[in-house]
Coordinates of N, CA, C and O in Angstrom, one line a residue:
M23 N 61.6 -10.7 -58.8 CA 61.7 -11.2 -57.5 C 60.7 -10.8 -56.5 O 60.4 -9.6 -56.4
R24 N 60.4 -11.7 -55.7 CA 59.2 -11.4 -54.9 C 59.9 -11.3 -53.4 O 60.8 -11.9 -53.0
N25 N 59.2 -10.3 -52.8 CA 59.7 -10.0 -51.2 C 59.3 -11.2 -50.4 O 58.0 -11.6 -50.3
P26 N 60.0 -11.8 -49.6 CA 59.6 -12.7 -48.8 C 58.7 -12.5 -47.6 O 57.6 -13.3 -47.3
K27 N 58.6 -11.3 -47.2 CA 57.6 -10.6 -46.3 C 56.2 -10.7 -47.0 O 55.2 -11.1 -46.3
T28 N 56.2 -10.3 -48.2 CA 54.9 -10.3 -49.0 C 54.4 -11.8 -48.9 O 53.2 -11.8 -48.9
I29 N 55.2 -12.7 -49.5 CA 54.8 -14.0 -49.6 C 54.3 -14.6 -48.3 O 53.4 -15.2 -48.4
A30 N 55.0 -14.2 -47.0 CA 54.5 -14.7 -45.8 C 53.3 -14.2 -45.4 O 52.4 -14.8 -45.0
G31 N 53.1 -12.9 -45.7 CA 51.9 -12.2 -45.6 C 50.8 -12.9 -46.2 O 49.6 -13.0 -45.6
L32 N 50.9 -13.0 -47.5 CA 49.9 -13.7 -48.4 C 49.4 -15.0 -47.9 O 48.2 -15.5 -47.8
A33 N 50.5 -15.8 -47.4 CA 50.3 -16.9 -46.8 C 49.5 -17.2 -45.6 O 48.5 -17.9 -45.4
V34 N 49.6 -16.1 -44.8 CA 48.9 -16.0 -43.3 C 47.6 -15.7 -43.8 O 46.6 -16.1 -43.3
L35 N 47.3 -14.6 -44.7 CA 46.0 -14.4 -45.0 C 45.3 -15.4 -45.6 O 44.1 -15.7 -45.4
G36 N 46.1 -16.3 -46.4 CA 45.2 -17.3 -47.0 C 44.8 -18.6 -46.1 O 43.9 -19.1 -46.0
V37 N 45.5 -18.7 -45.1 CA 45.3 -19.6 -43.9 C 44.1 -18.9 -43.1 O 43.2 -19.6 -42.7
L38 N 44.1 -17.6 -42.9 CA 43.0 -16.9 -42.0 C 41.7 -17.2 -42.9 O 40.5 -17.4 -42.5
L39 N 41.8 -17.0 -44.2 CA 40.6 -17.2 -44.9 C 40.0 -18.6 -45.0 O 38.9 -18.6 -45.1
L40 N 40.9 -19.5 -45.2 CA 40.4 -20.8 -45.0 C 39.8 -21.1 -43.6 O 38.8 -21.7 -43.6
G41 N 40.5 -20.7 -42.6 CA 39.8 -20.9 -41.2 C 38.4 -20.2 -41.2 O 37.6 -20.8 -40.6
L42 N 38.2 -19.2 -41.6 CA 37.0 -18.4 -41.6 C 36.0 -19.1 -42.5 O 34.8 -19.2 -41.9
G43 N 36.2 -19.7 -43.7 CA 35.4 -20.4 -44.5 C 34.9 -21.9 -43.6 O 33.9 -22.1 -43.9
I44 N 35.7 -22.3 -42.9 CA 35.6 -23.5 -42.2 C 34.4 -23.0 -41.1 O 33.4 -23.9 -40.7
L45 N 34.8 -21.9 -40.3 CA 33.8 -21.7 -39.2 C 32.6 -21.1 -39.9 O 31.4 -21.4 -39.2
I46 N 32.4 -20.5 -40.9 CA 31.1 -20.3 -41.5 C 30.4 -21.4 -41.9 O 29.1 -21.6 -41.7
G47 N 31.2 -22.4 -42.6 CA 30.4 -23.6 -42.7 C 29.8 -24.3 -41.6 O 28.8 -25.1 -41.7
Q48 N 30.5 -24.3 -40.5 CA 29.9 -24.9 -39.3 C 28.8 -24.1 -38.6 O 28.1 -24.7 -38.0
L49 N 28.7 -22.7 -38.7 CA 27.7 -21.9 -38.2 C 26.4 -21.9 -38.9 O 25.6 -21.9 -38.3
I50 N 26.6 -22.0 -40.2 CA 25.3 -22.1 -41.1 C 24.4 -23.1 -40.6 O 23.2 -22.6 -40.4
P51 N 24.6 -24.3 -40.3 CA 23.6 -25.3 -39.8 C 23.3 -25.0 -38.4 O 22.0 -25.2 -38.0
T52 N 24.0 -24.5 -37.5 CA 23.7 -24.2 -36.1 C 22.7 -23.0 -36.1 O 21.8 -23.1 -35.4
I53 N 22.9 -21.9 -37.1 CA 21.9 -20.8 -37.2 C 20.6 -21.4 -37.6 O 19.6 -21.0 -37.0
G54 N 20.6 -22.2 -38.7 CA 19.3 -22.8 -39.1 C 18.5 -23.5 -37.9 O 17.4 -23.5 -37.7
A55 N 19.3 -24.2 -37.0 CA 18.6 -25.1 -36.1 C 18.1 -24.0 -35.0 O 17.0 -24.4 -34.5
V56 N 18.7 -23.1 -34.6 CA 18.4 -22.0 -33.8 C 17.0 -21.5 -34.2 O 16.1 -21.3 -33.5
R57 N 17.0 -21.1 -35.5 CA 15.9 -20.4 -35.9 C 14.7 -21.3 -36.0 O 13.5 -21.1 -35.7
L58 N 14.8 -22.6 -36.2 CA 13.8 -23.7 -36.1 C 13.3 -23.7 -34.7 O 12.0 -23.8 -34.5
E59 N 14.1 -24.0 -33.8 CA 13.8 -24.0 -32.3 C 12.8 -22.9 -32.0 O 12.0 -23.0 -31.3
M60 N 13.4 -21.7 -32.4 CA 12.7 -20.5 -32.1 C 11.3 -20.4 -32.7 O 10.3 -20.0 -32.0
S61 N 11.2 -21.1 -33.8 CA 9.8 -21.0 -34.5 C 8.8 -21.9 -33.7 O 7.5 -21.7 -33.9
L62 N 9.4 -22.9 -33.3 CA 8.4 -23.8 -32.6 C 8.3 -23.7 -31.0 O 7.2 -24.1 -30.5
T63 N 9.1 -22.6 -30.4 CA 8.8 -22.3 -29.1 C 7.8 -21.3 -29.0 O 8.3 -20.2 -29.6
P64 N 6.7 -21.3 -28.3 CA 5.9 -20.1 -28.2 C 6.3 -18.9 -27.6 O 7.1 -19.2 -26.6
T65 N 6.2 -17.7 -28.0 CA 6.6 -16.6 -27.2 C 5.7 -16.3 -26.1 O 4.4 -16.3 -26.1
P66 N 6.1 -16.4 -24.9 CA 5.3 -16.1 -23.7 C 4.7 -14.7 -23.8 O 5.2 -13.7 -24.3
E67 N 3.3 -14.7 -23.2 CA 2.5 -13.6 -23.3 C 2.8 -12.6 -22.2 O 3.2 -13.1 -20.9
P68 N 3.0 -11.4 -22.2 CA 3.3 -10.6 -21.2 C 2.1 -10.5 -20.0 O 1.0 -10.8 -20.4
A69 N 2.5 -10.5 -18.9 CA 1.6 -10.5 -17.8 C 0.5 -9.2 -18.0 O 1.0 -8.2 -18.3
W70 N -0.7 -9.5 -17.8 CA -1.8 -8.4 -17.8 C -1.6 -7.6 -16.6 O -1.7 -8.1 -15.7
P71 N -1.7 -6.3 -16.5 CA -1.8 -5.3 -18.0 C -0.3 -5.5 -18.2 O 0.7 -5.3 -17.6
A72 N -0.2 -5.1 -19.8 CA 1.0 -5.1 -20.3 C 1.8 -3.7 -20.1 O 2.9 -3.5 -20.6
S73 N 1.1 -2.8 -19.3 CA 1.6 -1.5 -19.4 C 2.0 -1.1 -18.0 O 1.1 -1.3 -17.1
V74 N 2.9 -0.4 -17.8 CA 3.1 -0.1 -16.3 C 2.0 1.2 -16.1 O 1.7 1.4 -14.8
L75 N 1.7 1.8 -16.9 CA 0.7 3.1 -16.8 C -0.7 2.5 -16.2 O -1.4 3.0 -15.6
A76 N -0.8 1.3 -16.6 CA -2.2 0.4 -16.3 C -2.2 0.2 -14.8 O -3.1 0.0 -14.2
E77 N -0.9 -0.1 -14.2 CA -0.8 -0.5 -12.9 C -0.6 0.7 -11.9 O -0.8 0.8 -10.7
T78 N -0.2 1.8 -12.6 CA 0.1 3.0 -11.8 C -1.4 3.8 -11.4 O -2.0 4.1 -12.3
P79 N -1.7 4.0 -10.0 CA -3.0 4.7 -9.8 C -2.9 6.1 -10.1 O -2.0 6.8 -10.3
D80 N -4.2 6.5 -10.4 CA -4.4 7.9 -11.0 C -4.0 8.8 -9.8 O -4.6 8.7 -8.8
P81 N -3.2 9.8 -9.8 CA -2.9 10.6 -9.1 C -3.9 11.6 -8.6 O -4.0 12.1 -7.5
A82 N -5.0 11.7 -9.4 CA -6.1 12.7 -9.0 C -7.0 12.0 -8.1 O -7.9 12.7 -7.5
L83 N -7.2 10.8 -7.8 CA -7.9 9.8 -7.1 C -7.5 10.0 -5.6 O -6.3 10.2 -5.3
P84 N -8.4 10.2 -4.7 CA -8.1 10.5 -3.3 C -7.4 9.2 -2.8 O -7.7 8.1 -3.2
T85 N -6.7 9.5 -1.9 CA -5.9 8.4 -1.2 C -6.6 7.8 -0.1 O -7.4 8.7 0.6
A86 N -6.6 6.8 0.3 CA -7.1 6.2 1.6 C -6.5 6.9 2.9 O -5.3 7.1 2.9
E87 N -7.3 7.1 3.7 CA -6.8 7.7 5.1 C -6.0 6.7 5.8 O -6.6 5.6 5.8
P88 N -5.2 7.0 6.6 CA -4.5 6.1 7.4 C -5.1 5.6 8.6 O -6.2 6.2 9.2
V89 N -4.9 4.4 8.9 CA -5.6 3.9 10.1 C -4.8 4.5 11.3 O -3.6 4.4 11.4
L90 N -5.6 4.9 12.5 CA -4.9 5.6 13.5 C -5.0 4.7 14.7 O -6.0 4.1 15.0
R91 N -3.8 4.4 15.4 CA -3.8 3.6 16.7 C -2.9 4.2 17.6 O -1.9 5.0 17.4
A92 N -2.9 3.5 18.8 CA -2.0 4.0 19.8 C -0.4 4.0 19.3 O 0.0 3.0 18.7
G93 N 0.3 5.0 20.0 CA 1.7 5.0 19.4 C 2.1 5.8 18.3 O 3.3 6.5 18.0
M94 N 0.9 6.3 17.6 CA 1.1 7.1 16.2 C 1.2 8.7 16.8 O 0.7 9.0 17.6
T95 N 1.7 9.4 15.8 CA 2.0 10.7 16.1 C 1.6 11.4 14.8 O 1.7 10.9 13.8
G96 N 1.5 12.9 15.0 CA 1.3 13.7 13.7 C 0.1 14.3 13.5 O -0.8 14.4 14.7
Q97 N 0.0 15.1 12.4 CA -1.3 15.9 12.2 C -2.5 15.2 12.2 O -3.5 15.8 12.6
D98 N -2.5 14.0 11.6 CA -3.9 13.2 11.7 C -4.2 12.9 13.1 O -5.6 13.0 13.3
V99 N -3.4 12.8 13.8 CA -3.7 12.5 15.4 C -4.4 13.8 15.9 O -5.2 13.8 16.6
K100 N -3.5 14.9 15.7 CA -4.2 16.3 16.1 C -5.5 16.4 15.7 O -6.4 17.0 16.5
D101 N -5.8 16.1 14.4 CA -7.1 16.3 13.8 C -8.1 15.4 14.5 O -9.3 16.0 15.0
L102 N -7.8 14.1 14.7 CA -8.6 13.4 15.6 C -8.8 13.9 17.1 O -9.9 14.1 17.3
Q103 N -7.7 14.3 17.7 CA -7.9 14.9 19.0 C -8.9 16.0 19.1 O -9.8 16.2 20.0
S104 N -8.9 17.0 18.0 CA -9.6 18.2 18.1 C -11.2 17.7 17.8 O -11.9 18.3 18.5
R105 N -11.3 16.8 17.0 CA -12.9 16.3 16.7 C -13.3 15.9 17.9 O -14.5 15.9 18.4
L106 N -12.5 14.8 18.6 CA -12.9 14.3 19.8 C -13.0 15.4 20.9 O -14.2 15.1 21.8
Y107 N -12.4 16.2 20.8 CA -12.6 17.3 21.8 C -13.8 18.1 21.6 O -14.5 18.5 22.5
T108 N -14.1 18.5 20.2 CA -15.3 19.1 19.9 C -16.4 18.4 20.4 O -17.5 19.0 20.9
L109 N -16.3 17.0 20.2 CA -17.7 16.2 20.8 C -17.6 15.9 22.2 O -18.5 15.3 22.7
G110 N -16.7 16.3 22.9 CA -16.7 16.1 24.4 C -16.1 14.9 24.9 O -16.0 14.7 25.9
Y111 N -15.3 14.2 24.0 CA -14.7 12.8 24.5 C -13.3 13.0 24.9 O -13.0 12.1 25.8
Y112 N -12.6 14.0 24.4 CA -11.1 14.2 24.6 C -11.0 15.4 25.6 O -11.6 16.6 25.1
T113 N -10.3 15.5 26.7 CA -10.2 16.6 27.4 C -8.8 16.8 27.7 O -8.5 18.0 28.4
A114 N -7.7 16.0 27.3 CA -6.4 16.2 27.6 C -5.9 17.2 26.5 O -6.7 17.7 25.7
E115 N -4.5 17.6 26.4 CA -3.8 18.4 25.6 C -3.9 17.9 24.1 O -3.6 16.6 23.9
I116 N -4.1 18.7 23.1 CA -4.1 18.3 21.8 C -2.5 18.3 21.4 O -2.2 19.5 21.0
D117 N -1.9 17.1 21.4 CA -0.5 17.3 21.1 C 0.0 16.3 20.1 O 1.1 16.3 19.7
G118 N -1.0 15.8 19.5 CA -0.6 15.0 18.3 C 0.0 13.5 18.7 O 0.6 12.9 17.7
Q119 N -0.1 13.2 19.8 CA 0.2 11.9 20.2 C -0.7 10.9 20.5 O -1.6 11.4 21.6
Y120 N -1.0 9.8 20.1 CA -2.0 8.8 20.2 C -1.6 8.1 21.5 O -1.2 6.9 21.3
G121 N -2.0 8.6 22.6 CA -1.6 7.9 23.9 C -2.9 7.2 24.6 O -3.9 7.1 23.8
A122 N -2.7 7.0 25.7 CA -3.9 6.3 26.5 C -5.1 7.2 26.5 O -6.3 6.6 26.3
A123 N -5.0 8.5 26.7 CA -6.1 9.3 26.7 C -6.9 9.2 25.4 O -8.3 9.5 25.3
T124 N -6.2 9.5 24.4 CA -6.8 9.4 23.0 C -7.5 8.2 22.7 O -8.6 8.2 22.4
R125 N -6.9 6.9 23.1 CA -7.6 5.7 22.9 C -8.7 5.6 23.8 O -9.7 4.9 23.2
E126 N -8.7 6.2 25.0 CA -10.0 6.0 25.6 C -11.0 6.8 25.1 O -12.2 6.4 25.1
A127 N -10.7 7.9 24.6 CA -11.7 8.8 24.0 C -12.3 8.1 22.7 O -13.5 8.1 22.5
V128 N -11.4 7.6 21.9 CA -11.8 6.8 20.9 C -12.7 5.6 21.2 O -13.8 5.6 20.5
T129 N -12.5 5.1 22.1 CA -13.2 3.8 22.7 C -14.6 4.3 23.1 O -15.6 3.7 22.8
A130 N -14.6 5.4 23.8 CA -15.9 5.9 24.3 C -16.9 6.2 23.1 O -18.1 6.1 23.1
F131 N -16.1 7.0 22.2 CA -16.8 7.5 21.1 C -17.6 6.2 20.4 O -18.4 6.3 19.7
Q132 N -16.7 5.3 20.0 CA -17.0 4.0 19.3 C -18.4 3.4 20.1 O -19.3 3.1 19.4
K133 N -18.1 3.2 21.5 CA -19.2 2.6 22.2 C -20.7 3.6 21.7 O -21.5 2.9 21.6
R134 N -20.5 4.8 22.2 CA -21.5 5.7 22.1 C -22.1 5.5 20.9 O -23.5 5.9 20.5
N135 N -21.4 5.4 19.6 CA -21.9 5.5 18.3 C -22.1 4.1 17.6 O -22.4 4.1 16.4
G136 N -22.2 3.0 18.6 CA -22.5 1.7 18.1 C -21.5 1.1 17.0 O -21.8 0.3 16.4
L137 N -20.2 1.6 17.2 CA -19.1 0.9 16.6 C -18.3 -0.2 17.3 O -18.5 -0.2 18.7
G138 N -17.8 -1.0 16.7 CA -16.8 -2.0 17.4 C -15.7 -1.1 18.1 O -14.9 -0.3 17.7
A139 N -15.8 -1.2 19.5 CA -15.0 -0.5 20.5 C -13.6 -1.2 20.6 O -13.4 -1.7 21.5
D140 N -12.7 -0.8 19.7 CA -11.4 -1.4 19.8 C -10.2 -0.2 20.0 O -9.0 -0.6 20.0
G141 N -10.6 1.1 20.0 CA -9.8 2.0 20.3 C -8.9 2.6 18.9 O -7.9 3.3 19.0
I142 N -9.2 1.7 17.8 CA -8.6 2.1 16.5 C -9.4 3.0 15.7 O -10.5 2.5 15.5
V143 N -8.9 3.9 14.9 CA -9.5 4.6 13.9 C -9.5 4.2 12.6 O -8.4 4.5 11.9
G144 N -10.4 3.5 12.2 CA -10.4 2.9 10.8 C -11.2 3.6 9.9 O -11.8 4.6 10.3
T145 N -11.5 3.1 8.8 CA -12.4 4.0 7.9 C -13.8 4.1 8.5 O -14.4 5.4 8.4
E146 N -14.2 3.1 9.0 CA -15.9 3.1 9.6 C -15.9 4.2 10.8 O -16.6 5.1 10.7
T147 N -15.0 4.0 11.7 CA -15.0 5.0 12.8 C -14.6 6.5 12.4 O -15.4 7.3 12.7
R148 N -13.8 6.7 11.4 CA -13.3 8.1 10.8 C -14.6 8.6 10.3 O -15.0 9.7 10.3
T149 N -15.4 7.9 9.3 CA -16.5 8.2 8.7 C -17.6 8.7 9.7 O -18.2 9.9 9.4
V150 N -18.0 8.1 10.6 CA -18.7 8.5 11.7 C -18.4 9.6 12.5 O -19.1 10.5 12.6
L151 N -17.1 9.7 12.8 CA -16.6 10.7 13.7 C -16.6 12.1 12.9 O -16.8 13.1 13.6
F152 N -16.4 12.1 11.8 CA -16.3 13.3 11.0 C -17.7 13.5 10.4 O -17.7 14.5 9.3
S153 N -18.6 12.9 10.7 CA -19.9 13.1 10.1 C -20.8 14.0 10.9 O -20.7 14.2 12.1
A154 N -21.9 14.5 10.4 CA -22.9 15.3 11.1 C -23.8 14.3 12.2 O -24.2 15.0 13.0
D155 N -23.6 13.1 11.9 CA -24.5 12.1 12.7 C -23.5 11.6 14.0 O -24.3 10.8 14.7
A156 N -22.5 12.1 14.1 CA -21.6 11.8 15.2 C -22.2 12.0 16.5 O -22.6 13.2 16.7
R157 N -22.5 11.4 17.5 CA -23.2 11.7 18.7 C -22.1 12.0 19.6 O -21.1 11.4 19.9
P158 N -22.3 13.2 20.4 CA -21.4 13.7 21.4 C -21.5 13.1 22.6 O -22.5 12.2 22.8
W159 N -20.5 13.4 23.4 CA -20.4 12.6 24.6 C -21.6 12.7 25.6 O -22.0 14.0 25.7
A160 N -22.0 11.9 26.4 CA -22.9 12.0 27.4 C -22.6 11.0 28.4 O -22.0 9.9 28.1
P161 N -23.0 11.4 29.7 CA -22.6 10.3 30.7 C -23.4 9.1 30.5 O -24.5 9.1 29.8
E162 N -22.9 8.0 31.0 CA -23.4 6.8 30.5 C -24.8 6.9 31.3 O -25.0 7.2 32.5
E163 N -25.7 6.3 30.7 CA -27.2 6.2 31.2 C -27.3 4.9 31.9 O -26.8 3.9 31.6
T164 N -27.7 5.1 33.3 CA -27.9 4.0 34.0 C -29.4 3.9 34.4 O -30.1 4.7 34.2
E165 N -29.8 2.6 34.6 CA -31.1 2.3 35.0 C -31.5 3.0 36.2 O -30.7 3.1 37.3
A166 N -32.6 3.8 36.4 CA -33.0 4.4 37.6 C -33.4 3.3 38.5 O -34.0 2.4 38.1
P167 N -33.1 3.4 40.0 CA -33.5 2.5 40.9 C -35.1 2.4 40.8 O -35.7 3.4 40.6
A168 N -35.5 1.1 41.0 CA -37.1 1.0 41.2 C -37.5 1.5 42.5 O -36.7 1.5 43.4
E169 N -38.4 2.2 42.4 CA -38.9 2.8 43.7 C -39.5 1.7 44.7 O -39.8 0.6 44.4
E170 N -39.0 2.0 45.9 CA -39.4 0.9 46.8 C -40.6 1.1 47.2 O -41.2 2.1 47.7
T171 N -41.1 0.0 47.5 CA -42.8 0.0 48.0 C -42.7 -0.4 49.3 O -41.8 -1.4 49.8
E172 N -43.6 0.0 50.2 CA -43.6 -0.5 51.5 C -44.4 -1.9 51.5 O -45.1 -2.1 50.8
P173 N -43.9 -2.7 52.3 CA -44.3 -4.2 52.4 C -46.1 -3.8 52.9 O -46.1 -3.0 53.9
A174 N -46.9 -4.7 52.4 CA -48.2 -4.7 52.8 C -48.2 -5.2 54.2 O -47.7 -6.3 54.5
P175 N -49.1 -4.7 55.0 CA -49.2 -5.3 56.5 C -50.0 -6.5 56.6 O -50.6 -6.9 55.7

């Protein structure tokens, strides 16, 4: 004699196996269709460069100097003020604050050295400012008045 629980367990197991067989029968054609679709669809090429390392700048390379303008503060501004002071353009306190006096000194330097006088220290102004070719401050040269001649009698 067989135990009714064993018979019920075997019946449930049989139903589960039958359901699994039907499910696998449905999945096999679907898997084949997906594989066919994947073989027909081209794989997109990764964007060039393919490596993060190729996009990361070399830390050994020098970094660009910051553009200095009114309202900025810090050591770069102190260095600017010191150089302008050495050349005679800046006479105020070297405080690291790019205020009106610093802007006026930069503008005067730019005019005297043939640069665009905008009061902003970009690459070109910085290059000339910290070079041996930087022209020191000098009073504006004005034309000498023409000698007056006495009218002929």
